[in-house]
PDB file of C-alpha atoms in Angstrom:
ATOM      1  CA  UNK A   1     103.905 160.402 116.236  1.00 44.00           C
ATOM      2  CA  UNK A   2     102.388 157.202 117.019  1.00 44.00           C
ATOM      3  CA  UNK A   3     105.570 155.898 119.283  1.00 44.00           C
ATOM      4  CA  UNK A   4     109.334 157.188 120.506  1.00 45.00           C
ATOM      5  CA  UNK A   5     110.288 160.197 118.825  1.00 44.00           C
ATOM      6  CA  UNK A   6     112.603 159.808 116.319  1.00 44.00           C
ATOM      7  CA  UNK A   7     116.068 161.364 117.431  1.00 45.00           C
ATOM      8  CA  UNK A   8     116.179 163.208 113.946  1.00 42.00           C
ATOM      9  CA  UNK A   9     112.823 164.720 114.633  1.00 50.00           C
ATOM     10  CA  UNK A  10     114.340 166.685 118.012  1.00 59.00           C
ATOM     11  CA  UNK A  11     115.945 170.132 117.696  1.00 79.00           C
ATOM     12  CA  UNK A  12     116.959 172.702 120.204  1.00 89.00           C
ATOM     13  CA  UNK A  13     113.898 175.022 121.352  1.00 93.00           C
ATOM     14  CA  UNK A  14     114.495 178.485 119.503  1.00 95.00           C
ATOM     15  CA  UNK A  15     113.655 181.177 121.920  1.00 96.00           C
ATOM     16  CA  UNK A  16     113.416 185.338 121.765  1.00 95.00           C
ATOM     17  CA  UNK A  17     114.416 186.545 124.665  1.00 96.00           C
ATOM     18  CA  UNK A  18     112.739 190.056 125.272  1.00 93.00           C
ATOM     19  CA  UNK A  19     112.965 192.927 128.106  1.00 91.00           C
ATOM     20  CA  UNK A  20     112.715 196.587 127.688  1.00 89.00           C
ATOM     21  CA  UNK A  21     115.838 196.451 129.864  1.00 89.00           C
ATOM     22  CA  UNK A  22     119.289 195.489 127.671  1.00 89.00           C
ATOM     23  CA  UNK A  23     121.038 194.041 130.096  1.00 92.00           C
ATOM     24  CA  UNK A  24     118.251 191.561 131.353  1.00 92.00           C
ATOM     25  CA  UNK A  25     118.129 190.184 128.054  1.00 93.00           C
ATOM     26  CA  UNK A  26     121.531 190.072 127.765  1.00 95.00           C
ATOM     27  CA  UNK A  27     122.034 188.189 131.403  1.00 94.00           C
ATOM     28  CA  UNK A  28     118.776 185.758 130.412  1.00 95.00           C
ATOM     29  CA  UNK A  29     120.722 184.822 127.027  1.00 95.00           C
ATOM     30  CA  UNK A  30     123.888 184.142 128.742  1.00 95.00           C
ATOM     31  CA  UNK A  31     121.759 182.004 131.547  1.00 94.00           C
ATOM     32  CA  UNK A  32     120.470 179.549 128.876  1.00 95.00           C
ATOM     33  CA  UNK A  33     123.738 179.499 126.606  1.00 92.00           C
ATOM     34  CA  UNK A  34     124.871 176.648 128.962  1.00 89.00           C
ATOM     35  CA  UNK A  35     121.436 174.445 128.353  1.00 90.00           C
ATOM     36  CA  UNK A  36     121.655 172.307 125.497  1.00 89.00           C
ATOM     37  CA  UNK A  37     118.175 172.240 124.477  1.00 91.00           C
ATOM     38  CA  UNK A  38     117.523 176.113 124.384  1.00 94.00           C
ATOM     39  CA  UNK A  39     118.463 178.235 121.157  1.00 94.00           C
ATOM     40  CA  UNK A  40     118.817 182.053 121.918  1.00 95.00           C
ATOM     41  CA  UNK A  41     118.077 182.816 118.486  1.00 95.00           C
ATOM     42  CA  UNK A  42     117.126 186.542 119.590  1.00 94.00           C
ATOM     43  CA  UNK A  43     116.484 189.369 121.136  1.00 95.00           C
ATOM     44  CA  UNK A  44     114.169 192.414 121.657  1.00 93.00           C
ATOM     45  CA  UNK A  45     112.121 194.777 123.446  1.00 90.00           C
ATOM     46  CA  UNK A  46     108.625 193.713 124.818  1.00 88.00           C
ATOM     47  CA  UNK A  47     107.163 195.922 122.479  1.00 87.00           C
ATOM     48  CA  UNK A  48     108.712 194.028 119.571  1.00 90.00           C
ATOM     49  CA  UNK A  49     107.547 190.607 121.003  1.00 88.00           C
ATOM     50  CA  UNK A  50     105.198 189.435 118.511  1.00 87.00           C
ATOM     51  CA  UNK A  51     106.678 191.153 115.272  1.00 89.00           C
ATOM     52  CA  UNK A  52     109.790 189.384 115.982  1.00 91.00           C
ATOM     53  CA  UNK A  53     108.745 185.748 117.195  1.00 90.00           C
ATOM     54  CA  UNK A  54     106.497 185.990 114.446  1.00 89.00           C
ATOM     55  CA  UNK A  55     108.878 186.676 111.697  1.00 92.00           C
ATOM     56  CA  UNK A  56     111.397 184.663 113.145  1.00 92.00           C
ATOM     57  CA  UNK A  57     109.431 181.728 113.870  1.00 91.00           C
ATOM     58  CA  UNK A  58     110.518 181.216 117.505  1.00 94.00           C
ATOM     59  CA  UNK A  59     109.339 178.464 119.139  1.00 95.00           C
ATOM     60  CA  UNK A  60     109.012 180.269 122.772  1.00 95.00           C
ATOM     61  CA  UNK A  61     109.510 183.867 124.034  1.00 94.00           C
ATOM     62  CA  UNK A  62     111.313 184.705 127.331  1.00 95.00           C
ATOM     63  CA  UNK A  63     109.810 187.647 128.306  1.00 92.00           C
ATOM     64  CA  UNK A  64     111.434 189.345 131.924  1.00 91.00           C
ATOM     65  CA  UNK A  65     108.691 192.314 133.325  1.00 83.00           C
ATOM     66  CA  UNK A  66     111.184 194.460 134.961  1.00 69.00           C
ATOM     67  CA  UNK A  67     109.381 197.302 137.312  1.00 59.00           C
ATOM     68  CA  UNK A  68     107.009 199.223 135.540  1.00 57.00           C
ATOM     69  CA  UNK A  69     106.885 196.937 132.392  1.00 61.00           C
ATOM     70  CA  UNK A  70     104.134 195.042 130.969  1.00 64.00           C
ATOM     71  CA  UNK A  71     103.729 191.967 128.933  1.00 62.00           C
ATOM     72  CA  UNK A  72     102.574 192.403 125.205  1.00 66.00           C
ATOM     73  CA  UNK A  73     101.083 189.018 123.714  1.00 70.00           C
ATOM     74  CA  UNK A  74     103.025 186.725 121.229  1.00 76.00           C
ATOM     75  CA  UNK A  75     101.695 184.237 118.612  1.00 80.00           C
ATOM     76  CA  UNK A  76     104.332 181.893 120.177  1.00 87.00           C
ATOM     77  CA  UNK A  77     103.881 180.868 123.649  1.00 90.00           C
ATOM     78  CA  UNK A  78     105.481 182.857 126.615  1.00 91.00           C
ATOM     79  CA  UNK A  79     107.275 182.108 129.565  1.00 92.00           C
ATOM     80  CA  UNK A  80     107.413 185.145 131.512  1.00 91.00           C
ATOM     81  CA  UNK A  81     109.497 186.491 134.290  1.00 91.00           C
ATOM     82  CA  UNK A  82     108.023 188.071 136.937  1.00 87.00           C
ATOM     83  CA  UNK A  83     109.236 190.095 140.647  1.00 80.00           C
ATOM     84  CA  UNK A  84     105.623 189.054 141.965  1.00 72.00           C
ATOM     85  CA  UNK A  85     102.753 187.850 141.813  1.00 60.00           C
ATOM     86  CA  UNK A  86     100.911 191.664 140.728  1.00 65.00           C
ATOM     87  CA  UNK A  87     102.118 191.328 137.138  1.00 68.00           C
ATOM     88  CA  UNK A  88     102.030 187.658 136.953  1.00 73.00           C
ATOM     89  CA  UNK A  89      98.214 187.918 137.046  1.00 71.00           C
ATOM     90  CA  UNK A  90      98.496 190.316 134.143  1.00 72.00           C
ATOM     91  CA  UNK A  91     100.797 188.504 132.521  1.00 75.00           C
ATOM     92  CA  UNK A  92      98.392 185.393 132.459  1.00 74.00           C
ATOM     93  CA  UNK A  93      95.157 187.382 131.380  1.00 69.00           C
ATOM     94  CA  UNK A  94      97.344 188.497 128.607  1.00 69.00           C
ATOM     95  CA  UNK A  95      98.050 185.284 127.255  1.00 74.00           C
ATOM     96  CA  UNK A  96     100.912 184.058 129.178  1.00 82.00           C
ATOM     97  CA  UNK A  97     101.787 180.190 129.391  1.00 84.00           C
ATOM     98  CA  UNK A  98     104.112 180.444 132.312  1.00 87.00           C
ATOM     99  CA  UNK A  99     105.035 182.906 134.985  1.00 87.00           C
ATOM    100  CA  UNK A 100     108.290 182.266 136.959  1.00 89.00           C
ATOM    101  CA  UNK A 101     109.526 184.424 139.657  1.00 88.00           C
ATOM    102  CA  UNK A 102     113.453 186.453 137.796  1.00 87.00           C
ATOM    103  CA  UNK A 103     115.192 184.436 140.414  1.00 88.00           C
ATOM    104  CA  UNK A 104     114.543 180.877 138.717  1.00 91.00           C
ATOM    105  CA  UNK A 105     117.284 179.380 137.830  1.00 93.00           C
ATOM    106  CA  UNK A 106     118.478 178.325 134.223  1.00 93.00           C
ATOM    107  CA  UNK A 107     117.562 174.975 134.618  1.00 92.00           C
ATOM    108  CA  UNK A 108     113.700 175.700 135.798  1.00 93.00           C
ATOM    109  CA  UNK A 109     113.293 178.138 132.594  1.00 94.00           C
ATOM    110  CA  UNK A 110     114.437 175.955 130.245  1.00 94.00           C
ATOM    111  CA  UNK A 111     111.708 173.131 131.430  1.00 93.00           C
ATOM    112  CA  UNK A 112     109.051 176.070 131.272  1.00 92.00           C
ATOM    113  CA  UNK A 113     110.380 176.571 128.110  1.00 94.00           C
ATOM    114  CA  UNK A 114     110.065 173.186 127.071  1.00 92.00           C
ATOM    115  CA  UNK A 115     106.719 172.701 128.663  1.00 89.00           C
ATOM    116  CA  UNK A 116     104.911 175.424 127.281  1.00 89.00           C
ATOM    117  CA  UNK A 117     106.183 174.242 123.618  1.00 90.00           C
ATOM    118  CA  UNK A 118     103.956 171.287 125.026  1.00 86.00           C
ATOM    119  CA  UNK A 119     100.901 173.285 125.481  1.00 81.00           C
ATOM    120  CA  UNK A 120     101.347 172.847 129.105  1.00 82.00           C
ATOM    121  CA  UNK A 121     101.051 176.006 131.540  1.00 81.00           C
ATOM    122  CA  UNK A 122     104.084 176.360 134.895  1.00 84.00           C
ATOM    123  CA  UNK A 123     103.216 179.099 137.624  1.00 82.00           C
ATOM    124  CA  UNK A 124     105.796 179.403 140.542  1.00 82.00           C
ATOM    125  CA  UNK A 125     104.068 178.001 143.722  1.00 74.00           C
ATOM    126  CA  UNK A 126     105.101 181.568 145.056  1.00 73.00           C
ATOM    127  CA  UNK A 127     103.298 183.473 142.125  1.00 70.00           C
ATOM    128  CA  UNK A 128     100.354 180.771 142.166  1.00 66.00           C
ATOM    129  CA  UNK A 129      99.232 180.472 146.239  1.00 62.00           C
ATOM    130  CA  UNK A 130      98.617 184.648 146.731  1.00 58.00           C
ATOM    131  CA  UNK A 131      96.470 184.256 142.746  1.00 61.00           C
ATOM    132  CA  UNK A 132      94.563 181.867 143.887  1.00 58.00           C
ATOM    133  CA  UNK A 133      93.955 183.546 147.182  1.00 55.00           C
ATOM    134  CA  UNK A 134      92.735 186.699 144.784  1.00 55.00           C
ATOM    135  CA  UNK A 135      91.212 184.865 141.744  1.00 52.00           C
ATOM    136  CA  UNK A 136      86.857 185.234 142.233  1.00 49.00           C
ATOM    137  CA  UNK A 137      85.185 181.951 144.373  1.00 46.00           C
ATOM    138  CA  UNK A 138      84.056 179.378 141.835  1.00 54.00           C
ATOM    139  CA  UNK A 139      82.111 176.289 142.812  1.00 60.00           C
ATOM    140  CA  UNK A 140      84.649 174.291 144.114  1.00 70.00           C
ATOM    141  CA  UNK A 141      85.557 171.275 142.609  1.00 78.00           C
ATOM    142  CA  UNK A 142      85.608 167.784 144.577  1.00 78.00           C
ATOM    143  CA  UNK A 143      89.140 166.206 145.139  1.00 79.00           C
ATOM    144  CA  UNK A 144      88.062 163.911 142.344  1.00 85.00           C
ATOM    145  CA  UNK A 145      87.456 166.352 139.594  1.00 86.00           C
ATOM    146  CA  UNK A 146      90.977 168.161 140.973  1.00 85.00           C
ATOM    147  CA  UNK A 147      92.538 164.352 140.042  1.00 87.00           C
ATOM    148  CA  UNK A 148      90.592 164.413 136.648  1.00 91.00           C
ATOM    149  CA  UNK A 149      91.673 168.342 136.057  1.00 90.00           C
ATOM    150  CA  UNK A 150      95.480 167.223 136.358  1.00 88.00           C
ATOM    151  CA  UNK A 151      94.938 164.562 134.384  1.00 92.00           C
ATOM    152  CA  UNK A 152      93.110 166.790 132.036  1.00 90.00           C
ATOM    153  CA  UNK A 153      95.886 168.668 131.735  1.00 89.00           C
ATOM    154  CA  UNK A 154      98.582 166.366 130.965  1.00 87.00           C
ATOM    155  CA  UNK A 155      97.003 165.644 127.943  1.00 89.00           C
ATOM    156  CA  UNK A 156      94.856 162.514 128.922  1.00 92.00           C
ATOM    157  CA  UNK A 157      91.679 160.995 127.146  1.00 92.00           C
ATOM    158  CA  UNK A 158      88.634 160.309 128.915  1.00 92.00           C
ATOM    159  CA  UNK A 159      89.409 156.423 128.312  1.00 93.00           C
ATOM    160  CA  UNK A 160      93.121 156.819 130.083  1.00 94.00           C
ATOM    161  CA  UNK A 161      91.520 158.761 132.642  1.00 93.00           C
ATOM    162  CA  UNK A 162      88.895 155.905 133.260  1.00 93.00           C
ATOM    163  CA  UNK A 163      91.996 153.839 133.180  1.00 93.00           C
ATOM    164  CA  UNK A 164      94.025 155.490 135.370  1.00 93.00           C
ATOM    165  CA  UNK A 165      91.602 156.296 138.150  1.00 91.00           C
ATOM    166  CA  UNK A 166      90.118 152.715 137.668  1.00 90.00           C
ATOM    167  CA  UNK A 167      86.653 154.047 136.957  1.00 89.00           C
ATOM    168  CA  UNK A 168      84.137 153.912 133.512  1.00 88.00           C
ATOM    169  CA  UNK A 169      84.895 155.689 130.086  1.00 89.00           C
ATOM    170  CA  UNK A 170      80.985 156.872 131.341  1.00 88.00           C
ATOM    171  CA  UNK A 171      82.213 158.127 135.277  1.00 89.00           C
ATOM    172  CA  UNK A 172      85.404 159.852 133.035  1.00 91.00           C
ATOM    173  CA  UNK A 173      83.371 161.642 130.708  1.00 90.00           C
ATOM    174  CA  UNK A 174      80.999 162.684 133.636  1.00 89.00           C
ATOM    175  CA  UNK A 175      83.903 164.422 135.351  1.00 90.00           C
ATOM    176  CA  UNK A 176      85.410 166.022 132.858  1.00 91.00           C
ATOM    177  CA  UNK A 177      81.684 167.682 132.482  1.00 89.00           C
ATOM    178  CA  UNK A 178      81.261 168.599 135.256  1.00 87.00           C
ATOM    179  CA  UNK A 179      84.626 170.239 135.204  1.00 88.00           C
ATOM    180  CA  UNK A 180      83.839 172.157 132.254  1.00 87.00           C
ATOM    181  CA  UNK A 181      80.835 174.008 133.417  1.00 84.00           C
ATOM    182  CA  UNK A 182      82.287 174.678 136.782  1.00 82.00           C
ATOM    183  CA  UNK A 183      85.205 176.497 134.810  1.00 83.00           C
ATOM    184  CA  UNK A 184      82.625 177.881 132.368  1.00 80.00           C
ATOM    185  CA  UNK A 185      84.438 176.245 129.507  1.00 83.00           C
ATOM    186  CA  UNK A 186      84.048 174.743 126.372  1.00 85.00           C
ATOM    187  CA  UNK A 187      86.880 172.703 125.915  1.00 87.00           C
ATOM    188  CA  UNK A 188      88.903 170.862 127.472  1.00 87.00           C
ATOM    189  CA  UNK A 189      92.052 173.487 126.286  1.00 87.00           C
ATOM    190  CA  UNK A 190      89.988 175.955 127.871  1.00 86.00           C
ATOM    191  CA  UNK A 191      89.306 174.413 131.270  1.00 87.00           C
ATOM    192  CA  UNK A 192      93.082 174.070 132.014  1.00 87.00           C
ATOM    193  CA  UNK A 193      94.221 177.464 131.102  1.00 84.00           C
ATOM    194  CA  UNK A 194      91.276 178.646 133.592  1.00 82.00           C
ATOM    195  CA  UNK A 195      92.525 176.248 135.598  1.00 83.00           C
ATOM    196  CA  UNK A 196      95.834 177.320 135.716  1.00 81.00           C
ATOM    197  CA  UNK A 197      94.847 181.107 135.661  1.00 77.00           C
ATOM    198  CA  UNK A 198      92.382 180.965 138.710  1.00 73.00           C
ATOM    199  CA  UNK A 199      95.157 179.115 140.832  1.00 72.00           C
ATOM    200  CA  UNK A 200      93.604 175.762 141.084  1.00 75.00           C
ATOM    201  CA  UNK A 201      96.012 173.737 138.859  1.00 71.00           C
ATOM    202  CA  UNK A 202      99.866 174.054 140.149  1.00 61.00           C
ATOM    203  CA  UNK A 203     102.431 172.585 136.782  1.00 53.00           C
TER     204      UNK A 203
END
């Protein structure tokens, strides 16, 4: 879409919510049944994840890790529930998009929900400071190339970055570079989720 969405375009965000643990999925559906644009259209064990978002074309999966469980990867992206941050690492090298701590409240899943429809990755502040802490020493980046990363990931072109930060299409491009092969990635896609996974990019 070149401008405003059109308001026949929008539909509520069909989610699978999945935990080995029935009630858990059964207390996360009943959490969103109050917000308007989240659609419990399911349910199921982790296990089950991607045969079911798969064949039921979910949008999103709402995946809660009780103790002991771990996340299996889905074709659509996951927003995943977590009691700390040992499993949220996991949970991100598997393929995560989001990792909220299972006291969030209705309102914060459903915009993790919504963002990771987006392409856009959320980690909890309380999840994201002790990853970061543990994540392997990169070459830091400068607190300009952390402006051009969160730019980066909001979707941004080099010429809006240029125009945002006041600076050339050339200086843009340059940053976003030099961004890349700190990250050791090859696209821009990639240097976000890394981003995001190594603690250095809070959503």
């Amino acid at each position: 879409h070149d401008g405003a969405m059109d308001p026949t375009d929008w539909h509520a965000i069909r989610v699978l919510v999945a935990a080995d643990d029935g009630l858990a999925r059964r207390g996360l559906s009943a959490l969103l049944a109050d917000e308007s644009q989240i659609e419990v259209i399911a349910e199921a064990s982790l296990r089950d994840v991607d045969a079911r978002a798969t064949s039921l074309h979910v949008d999103a999966v709402l995946a809660d890790l009780g103790l002991g469980s771990q996340a299996h990867s889905s074709t659509a992206p996951m927003v995943v529930l977590v009691a700390d941050d040992e499993p949220a690492a996991m949970a991100l090298r598997g393929g995560a998009r989001a990792v909220l701590l299972r006291d969030a409240s209705a309102g914060a899943i459903a915009a993790a929900l919504a963002a990771v429809t987006h392409d856009l990755m959320v980690v909890d502040s309380q999840v994201w400071r002790p990853l970061r802490e543990r994540q392997d020493p990169i070459e830091a980046l400068t607190p300009r190339e952390g402006h051009v990363l969160e730019l980066l990931a909001e979707g941004h072109s080099n010429r809006q970055i240029a125009r945002l930060l006041n600076i050339s299409q050339h200086t843009a491009k340059f940053h976003v570079s030099e961004i890349l092969a700190k990250l050791g990635a090859d696209t821009r896609t990639e240097a976000v989720v890394s981003a995001a996974r190594r603690g250095l990019l809070h959503l």
